[in-house]
Coordinates of C-alpha atoms in Angstrom, one line a residue:
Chain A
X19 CA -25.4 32.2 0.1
X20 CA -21.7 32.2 0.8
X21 CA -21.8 28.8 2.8
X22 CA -23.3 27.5 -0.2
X23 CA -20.7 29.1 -2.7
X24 CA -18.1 27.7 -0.6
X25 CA -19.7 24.0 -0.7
X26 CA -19.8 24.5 -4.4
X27 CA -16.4 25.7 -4.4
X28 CA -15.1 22.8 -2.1
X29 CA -17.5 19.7 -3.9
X30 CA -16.0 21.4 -7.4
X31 CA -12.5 20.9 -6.0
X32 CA -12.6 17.6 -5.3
X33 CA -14.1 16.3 -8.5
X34 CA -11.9 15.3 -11.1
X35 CA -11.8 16.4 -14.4
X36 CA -11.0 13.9 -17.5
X37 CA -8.9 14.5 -20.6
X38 CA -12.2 13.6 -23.4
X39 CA -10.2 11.9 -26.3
X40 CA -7.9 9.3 -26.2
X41 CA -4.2 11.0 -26.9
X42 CA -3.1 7.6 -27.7
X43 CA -5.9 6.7 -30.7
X44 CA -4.7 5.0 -33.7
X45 CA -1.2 4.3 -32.7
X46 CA -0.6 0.7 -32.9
X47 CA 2.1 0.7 -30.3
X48 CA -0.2 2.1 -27.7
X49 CA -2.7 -1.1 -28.8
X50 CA 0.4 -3.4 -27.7
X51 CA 1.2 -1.5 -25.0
X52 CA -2.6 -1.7 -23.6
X53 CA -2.8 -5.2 -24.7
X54 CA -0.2 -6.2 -21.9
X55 CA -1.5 -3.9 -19.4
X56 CA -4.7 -5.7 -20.3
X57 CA -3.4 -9.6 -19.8
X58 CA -1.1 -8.0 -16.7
X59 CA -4.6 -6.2 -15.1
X60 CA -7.6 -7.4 -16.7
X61 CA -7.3 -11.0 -18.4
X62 CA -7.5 -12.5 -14.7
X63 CA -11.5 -11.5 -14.6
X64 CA -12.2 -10.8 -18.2
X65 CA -10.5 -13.9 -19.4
X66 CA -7.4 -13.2 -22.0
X67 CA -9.7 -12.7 -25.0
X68 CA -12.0 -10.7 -23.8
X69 CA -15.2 -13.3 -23.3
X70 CA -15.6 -13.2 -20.1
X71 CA -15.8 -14.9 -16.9
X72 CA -18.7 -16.1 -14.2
X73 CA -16.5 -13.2 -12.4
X74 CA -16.5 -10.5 -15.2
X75 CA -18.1 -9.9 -18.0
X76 CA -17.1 -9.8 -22.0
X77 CA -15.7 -6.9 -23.2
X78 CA -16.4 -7.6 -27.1
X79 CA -20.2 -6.6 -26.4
X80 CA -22.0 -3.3 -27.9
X81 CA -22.1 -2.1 -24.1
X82 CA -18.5 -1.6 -24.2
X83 CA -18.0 -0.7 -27.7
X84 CA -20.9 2.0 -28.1
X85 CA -19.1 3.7 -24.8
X86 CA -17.1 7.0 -25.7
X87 CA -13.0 6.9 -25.3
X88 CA -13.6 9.4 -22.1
X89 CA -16.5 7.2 -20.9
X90 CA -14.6 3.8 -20.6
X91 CA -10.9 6.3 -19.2
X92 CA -14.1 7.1 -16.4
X93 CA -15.2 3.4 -15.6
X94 CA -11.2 2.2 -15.8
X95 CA -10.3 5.3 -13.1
X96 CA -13.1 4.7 -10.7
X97 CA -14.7 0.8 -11.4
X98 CA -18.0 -0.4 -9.8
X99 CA -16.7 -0.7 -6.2
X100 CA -19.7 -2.1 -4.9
X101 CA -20.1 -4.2 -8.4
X102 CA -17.0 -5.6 -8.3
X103 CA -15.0 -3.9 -10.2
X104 CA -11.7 -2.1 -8.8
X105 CA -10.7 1.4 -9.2
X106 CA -7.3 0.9 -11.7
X107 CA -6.4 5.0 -10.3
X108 CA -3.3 3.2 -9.3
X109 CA -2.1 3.5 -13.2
X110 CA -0.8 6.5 -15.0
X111 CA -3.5 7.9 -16.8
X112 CA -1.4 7.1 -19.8
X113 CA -1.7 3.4 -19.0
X114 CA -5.2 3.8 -18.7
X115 CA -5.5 5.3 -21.9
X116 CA -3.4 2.6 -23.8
X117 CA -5.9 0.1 -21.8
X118 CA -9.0 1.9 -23.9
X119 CA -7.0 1.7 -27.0
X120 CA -6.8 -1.7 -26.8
X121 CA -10.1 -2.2 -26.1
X122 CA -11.1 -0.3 -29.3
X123 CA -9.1 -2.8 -30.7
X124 CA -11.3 -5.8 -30.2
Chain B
X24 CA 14.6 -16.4 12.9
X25 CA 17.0 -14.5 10.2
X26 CA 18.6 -17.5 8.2
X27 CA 14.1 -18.6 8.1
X28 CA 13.4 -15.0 6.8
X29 CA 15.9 -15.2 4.2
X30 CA 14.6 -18.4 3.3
X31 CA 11.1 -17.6 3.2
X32 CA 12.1 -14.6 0.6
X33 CA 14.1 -16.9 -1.4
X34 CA 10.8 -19.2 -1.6
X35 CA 8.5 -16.3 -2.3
X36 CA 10.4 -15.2 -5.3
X37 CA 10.9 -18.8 -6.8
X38 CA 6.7 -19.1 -6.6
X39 CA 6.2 -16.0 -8.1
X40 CA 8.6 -16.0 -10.7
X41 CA 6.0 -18.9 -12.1
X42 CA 3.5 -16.9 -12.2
X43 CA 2.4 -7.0 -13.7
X44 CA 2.2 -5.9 -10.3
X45 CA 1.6 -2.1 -9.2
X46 CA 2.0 -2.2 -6.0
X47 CA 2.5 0.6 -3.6
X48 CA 6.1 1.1 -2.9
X49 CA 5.0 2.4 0.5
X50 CA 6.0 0.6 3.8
X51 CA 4.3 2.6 6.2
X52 CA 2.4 5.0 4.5
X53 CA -1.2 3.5 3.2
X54 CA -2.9 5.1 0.0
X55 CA -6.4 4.8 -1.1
X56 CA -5.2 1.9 -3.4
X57 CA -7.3 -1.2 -2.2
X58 CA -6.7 -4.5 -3.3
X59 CA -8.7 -6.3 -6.2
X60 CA -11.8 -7.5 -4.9
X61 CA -11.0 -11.9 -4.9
X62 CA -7.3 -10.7 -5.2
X63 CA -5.2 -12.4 -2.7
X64 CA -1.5 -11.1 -1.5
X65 CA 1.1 -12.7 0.1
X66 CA 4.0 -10.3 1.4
X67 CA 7.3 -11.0 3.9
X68 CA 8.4 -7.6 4.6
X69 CA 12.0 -7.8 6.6
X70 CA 12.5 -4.8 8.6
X71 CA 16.9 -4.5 9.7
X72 CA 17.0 -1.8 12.8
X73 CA 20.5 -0.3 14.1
X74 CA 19.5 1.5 17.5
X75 CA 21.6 3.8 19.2
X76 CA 22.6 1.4 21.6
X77 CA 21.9 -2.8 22.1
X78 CA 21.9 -5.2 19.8
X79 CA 20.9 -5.2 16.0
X80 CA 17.9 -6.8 15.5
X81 CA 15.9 -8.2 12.5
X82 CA 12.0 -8.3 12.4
X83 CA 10.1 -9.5 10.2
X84 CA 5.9 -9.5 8.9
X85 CA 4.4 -12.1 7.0
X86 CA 1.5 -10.1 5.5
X87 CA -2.0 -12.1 4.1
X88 CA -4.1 -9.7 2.6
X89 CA -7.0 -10.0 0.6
X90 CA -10.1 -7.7 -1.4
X91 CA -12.8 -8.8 0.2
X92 CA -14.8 -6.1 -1.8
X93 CA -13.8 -2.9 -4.0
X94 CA -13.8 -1.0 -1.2
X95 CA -12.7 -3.4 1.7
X96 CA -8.9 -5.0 2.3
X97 CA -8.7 -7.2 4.9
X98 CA -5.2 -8.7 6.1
X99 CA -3.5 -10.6 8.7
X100 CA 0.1 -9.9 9.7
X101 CA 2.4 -12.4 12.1
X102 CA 5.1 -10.6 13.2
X103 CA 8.8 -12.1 14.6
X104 CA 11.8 -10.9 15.5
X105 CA 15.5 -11.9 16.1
X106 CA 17.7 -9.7 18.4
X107 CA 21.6 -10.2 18.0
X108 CA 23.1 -12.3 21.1
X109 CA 19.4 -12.1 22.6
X110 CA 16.7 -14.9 20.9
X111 CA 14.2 -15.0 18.3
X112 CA 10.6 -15.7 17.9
X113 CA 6.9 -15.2 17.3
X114 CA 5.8 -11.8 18.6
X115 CA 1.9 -11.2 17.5
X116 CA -0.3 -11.0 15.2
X117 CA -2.7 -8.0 14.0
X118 CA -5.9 -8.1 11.8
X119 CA -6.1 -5.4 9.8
X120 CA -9.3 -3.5 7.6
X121 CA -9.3 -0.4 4.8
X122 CA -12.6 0.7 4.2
X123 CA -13.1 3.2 1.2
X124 CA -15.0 5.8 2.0
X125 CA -16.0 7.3 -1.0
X126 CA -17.0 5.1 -4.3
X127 CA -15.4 7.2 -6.6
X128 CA -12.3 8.9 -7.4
X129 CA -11.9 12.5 -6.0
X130 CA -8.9 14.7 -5.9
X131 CA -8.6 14.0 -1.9
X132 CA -9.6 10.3 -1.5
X133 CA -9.9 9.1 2.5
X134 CA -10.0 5.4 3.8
X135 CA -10.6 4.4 7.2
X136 CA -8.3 1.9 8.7
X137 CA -8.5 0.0 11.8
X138 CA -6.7 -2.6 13.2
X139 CA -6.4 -4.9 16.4
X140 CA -3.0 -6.0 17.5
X141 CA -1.9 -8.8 20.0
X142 CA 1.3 -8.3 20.4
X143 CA 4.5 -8.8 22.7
X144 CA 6.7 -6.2 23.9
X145 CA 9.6 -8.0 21.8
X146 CA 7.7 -6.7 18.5
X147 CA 9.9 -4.4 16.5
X148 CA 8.4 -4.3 13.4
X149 CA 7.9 -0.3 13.8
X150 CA 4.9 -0.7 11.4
X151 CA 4.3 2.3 12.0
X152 CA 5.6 5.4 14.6
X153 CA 3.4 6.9 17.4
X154 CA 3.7 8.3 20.3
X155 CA 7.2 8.8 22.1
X156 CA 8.3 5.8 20.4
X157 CA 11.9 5.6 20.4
X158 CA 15.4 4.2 20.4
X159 CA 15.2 3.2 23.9
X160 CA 12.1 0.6 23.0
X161 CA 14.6 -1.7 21.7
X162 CA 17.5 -2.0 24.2
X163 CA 15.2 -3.7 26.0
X164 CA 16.1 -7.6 26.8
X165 CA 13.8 -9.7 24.8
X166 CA 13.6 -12.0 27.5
X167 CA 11.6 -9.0 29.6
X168 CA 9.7 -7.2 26.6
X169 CA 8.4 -10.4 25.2
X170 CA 6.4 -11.0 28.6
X171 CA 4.6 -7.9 28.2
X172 CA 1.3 -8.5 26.6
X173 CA 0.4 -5.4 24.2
X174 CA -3.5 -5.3 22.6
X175 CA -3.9 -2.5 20.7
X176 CA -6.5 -1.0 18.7
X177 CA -4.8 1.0 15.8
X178 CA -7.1 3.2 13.9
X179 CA -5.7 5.6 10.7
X180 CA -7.3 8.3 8.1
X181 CA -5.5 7.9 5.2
X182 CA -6.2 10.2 2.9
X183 CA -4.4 10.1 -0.8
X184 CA -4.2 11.5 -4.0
X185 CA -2.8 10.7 -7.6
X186 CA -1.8 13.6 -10.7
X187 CA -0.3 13.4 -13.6
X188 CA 1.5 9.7 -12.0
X189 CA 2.2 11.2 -9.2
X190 CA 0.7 9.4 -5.5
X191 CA 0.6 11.7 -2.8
X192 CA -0.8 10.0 0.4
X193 CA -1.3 11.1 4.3
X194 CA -2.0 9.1 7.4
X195 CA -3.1 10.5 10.9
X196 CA -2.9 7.7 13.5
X197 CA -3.7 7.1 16.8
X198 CA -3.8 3.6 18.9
X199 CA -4.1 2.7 22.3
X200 CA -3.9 -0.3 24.9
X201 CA -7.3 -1.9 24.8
X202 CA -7.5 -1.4 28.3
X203 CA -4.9 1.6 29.1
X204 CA -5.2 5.2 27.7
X205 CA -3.7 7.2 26.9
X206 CA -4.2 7.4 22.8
X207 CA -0.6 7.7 21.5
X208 CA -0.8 9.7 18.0
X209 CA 1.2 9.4 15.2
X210 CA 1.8 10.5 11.4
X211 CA 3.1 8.9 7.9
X212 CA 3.5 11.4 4.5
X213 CA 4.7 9.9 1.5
X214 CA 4.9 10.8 -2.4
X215 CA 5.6 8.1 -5.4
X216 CA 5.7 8.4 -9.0
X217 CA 6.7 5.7 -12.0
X218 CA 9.5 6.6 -13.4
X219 CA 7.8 6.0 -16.8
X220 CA 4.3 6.8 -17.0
X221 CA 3.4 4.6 -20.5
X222 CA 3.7 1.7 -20.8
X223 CA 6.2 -0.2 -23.7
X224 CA 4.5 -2.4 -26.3
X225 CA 6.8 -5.4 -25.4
X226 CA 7.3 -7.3 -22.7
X227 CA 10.2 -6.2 -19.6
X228 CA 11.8 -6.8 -16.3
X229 CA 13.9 -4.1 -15.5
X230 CA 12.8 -1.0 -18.0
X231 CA 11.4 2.0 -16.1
X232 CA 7.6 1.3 -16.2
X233 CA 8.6 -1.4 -13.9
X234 CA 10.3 1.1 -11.3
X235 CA 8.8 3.4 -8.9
X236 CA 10.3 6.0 -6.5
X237 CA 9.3 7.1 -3.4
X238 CA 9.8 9.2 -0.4
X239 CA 8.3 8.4 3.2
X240 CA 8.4 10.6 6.7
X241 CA 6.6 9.4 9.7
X242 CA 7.4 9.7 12.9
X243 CA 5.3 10.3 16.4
X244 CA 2.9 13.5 17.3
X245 CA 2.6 12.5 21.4
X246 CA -0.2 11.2 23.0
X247 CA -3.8 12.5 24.8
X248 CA -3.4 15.5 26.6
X249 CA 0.4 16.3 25.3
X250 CA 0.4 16.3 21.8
X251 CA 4.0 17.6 20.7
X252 CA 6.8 16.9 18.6
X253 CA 9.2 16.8 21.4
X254 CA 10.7 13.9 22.2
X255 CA 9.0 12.0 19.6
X256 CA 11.4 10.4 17.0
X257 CA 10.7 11.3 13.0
X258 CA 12.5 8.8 9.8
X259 CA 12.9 9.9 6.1
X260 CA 12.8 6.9 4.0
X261 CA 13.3 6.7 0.4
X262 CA 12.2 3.6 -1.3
X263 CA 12.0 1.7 -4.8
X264 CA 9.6 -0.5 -5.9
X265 CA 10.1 -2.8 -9.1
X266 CA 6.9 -4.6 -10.4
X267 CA 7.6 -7.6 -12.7
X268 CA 5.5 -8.8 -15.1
X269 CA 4.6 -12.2 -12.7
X270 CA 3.0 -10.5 -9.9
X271 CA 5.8 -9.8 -7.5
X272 CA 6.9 -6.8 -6.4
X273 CA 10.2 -6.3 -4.8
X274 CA 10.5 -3.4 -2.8
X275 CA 13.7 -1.4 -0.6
X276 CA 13.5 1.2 1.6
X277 CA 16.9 2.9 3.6
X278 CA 15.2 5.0 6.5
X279 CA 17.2 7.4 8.4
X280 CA 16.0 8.6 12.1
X281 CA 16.1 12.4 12.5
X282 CA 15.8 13.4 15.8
X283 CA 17.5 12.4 19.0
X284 CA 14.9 10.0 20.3
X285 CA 15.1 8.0 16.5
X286 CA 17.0 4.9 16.0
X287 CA 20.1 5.3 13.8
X288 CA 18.2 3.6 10.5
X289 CA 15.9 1.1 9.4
X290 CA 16.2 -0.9 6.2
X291 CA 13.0 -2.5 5.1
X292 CA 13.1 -5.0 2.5
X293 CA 9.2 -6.5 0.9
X294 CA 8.6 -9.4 -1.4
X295 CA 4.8 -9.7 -2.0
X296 CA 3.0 -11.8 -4.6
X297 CA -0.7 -11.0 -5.8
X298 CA -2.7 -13.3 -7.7
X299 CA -6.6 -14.3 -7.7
X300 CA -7.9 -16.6 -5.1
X301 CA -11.6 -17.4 -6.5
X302 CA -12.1 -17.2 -10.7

């Protein structure tokens, strides 16, 4: 019981916990801040408006726009490694965040 | 071998300059950052070293790296040096793979990291510090090291971490001759943060979102059977990165040797480009 309390303890530790709502929504500075992260990060696979690529897919589709703020923060932090897409945990969480307001934008 | 590094740079900068990097401001500590899967980058990373005694030399890495997958980096390095009143030349070349160990983002995020090296005894890149590497390595003549063949197998658990925009990162290394133990063990810690976390809404070169700071230590931890900080030689490096909005980073790191087997300093200067290779 206490081996398993620790393991709990320990797997609990080393999952991270989001922030749930976007700190940057309706601010339309964080949109142009997110829109250049965006063509700096993104436009290379997503193409710069958004459509798509044979690499990447459109991000003007209902399976991006019917995703909570927290949800897409999630799939920006970690990406689909084995899918292709790359974990962007190399930028600020605030970055990230303008990144989601932008694509709440679209 | 110097006036073709500083040339090479020049180059670098003019390509990329055509064409917003984040890169690592590390230069010998690794974080779980991998590179972009079909994302190709092309680094010359200068390293200046003032021993105790000898001759200054320069060394310098070209560095080929590309995401093969999310989770895999694989890169080439050729090294060179040139030695003050000694020669210059080719020295090796090591192939290099990250593997991610876990597919998502945890606070304690490890990556395995192996590499093979064929390299001379002239190499004085100092990549990284293991063993009782020291000072006296590089009084050495050239015209002796560089006969001495050196195939290595490198392996590193890299462990790293990011909060609130800080990157906190941790290698434990240990290589050996392919075909003479011992295992020579060795050790990198570093810490980096932006110094702005948000980005601005217009575009910029030199504002802060462009900067980051860091801090490096490594040094050597002995080898099999006498694993020991004594007479093992430790740096503290500080080092800058600025990321411009083309996809070069430009990155300078001052290291200072702390014990009395270190050399006097390093400086390492990198220029690296990233762009796609495969739309």
């Amino acid at each position: 019981m206490k081996r398993a309390a620790l393991l709990l303890l320990i797997l609990a530790s080393t999952c991270r916990t989001a922030q749930q709502s976007n700190p940057y929504t309706g601010q339309t500075e964080a949109v142009m801040a997110g829109a250049k992260l965006y063509r700096a990060h993104c436009a290379s696979c997503h193409g710069a408006a958004a459509e798509g690529h044979e690499t990447a897919p459109s991000l003007k589709t209902p399976r991006v726009h019917d995703r909570s703020d927290a949800a897409l923060f999630s799939f920006l932090t970690n990406g689909d490694l084995k899918g292709g897409m790359p974990s962007w945990s190399r930028l600020p969480d605030e970055r990230r965040w303008q990144i989601v307001a932008y694509l709440r934008s679209l | 071998m110097l006036r073709l590094s500083l040339i090479s740079n020049v180059l670098l900068a003019l390509i990329a300059s055509l064409a917003s990097a984040q890169e690592s401001p590390y230069f010998v500590t690794y974080n779980h950052h991998m590179e972009e899967p079909g994302n190709f980058e092309v680094a010359i990373n200068p390293v200046f070293g003032v021993p105790k005694q000898g001759n200054r030399a320069v060394a310098s890495y070209l560095e080929l790296e590309y995401g093969a997958t999310g989770w895999w980096t694989t890169a080439l390095y050729l090294d060179g040096q040139s030695t003050s009143r000694e020669s210059s030349g080719f020295t090796g070349y090591r192939l290099e793979n990250r593997f991610r160990l876990l597919m998502k983002e945890h606070r304690i995020n490890p990556v395995l990291y192996v590499e093979f090296a064929d390299v001379n005894g002239a190499d004085k890149i100092s990549k990284e510090i293991v063993g009782f590497d020291g000072w006296r390595d590089f009084i050495e003549p050239v015209a002796e090291s560089r006969h001495e063949k050196k195939r290595e197998i490198e392996t590193k658990l890299i462990l790293s971490n990011n909060t609130r925009g800080w990157n906190f990162a941790g290698n434990l290394i240990a290589e050996r001759h392919l075909n003479a133990p011992p295992w020579e063990f060795g050790y990198a810690l570093a810490t980096s943060r932006p110094l702005a976390l948000a980005a601005t809404a217009g575009e910029c070169r030199f504002c802060r979102e462009n900067i980051t700071l860091g801090l490096e230590l490594y040094g050597g931890l002995g080898e099999e059977g006498h694993v020991t900080l004594h007479e093992t030689s430790h740096y503290i490096a500080p080092t800058i990165a600025l990321g411009l909005p083309s996809g070069t980073t430009l990155r300078v790191s001052p290291g200072w040797g702390l014990t009395g087997n270190s050399n006097r300093a390093f400086v390492r200067i990198g220029v690296s480009y990233e762009g796609r290779l495969f739309r």
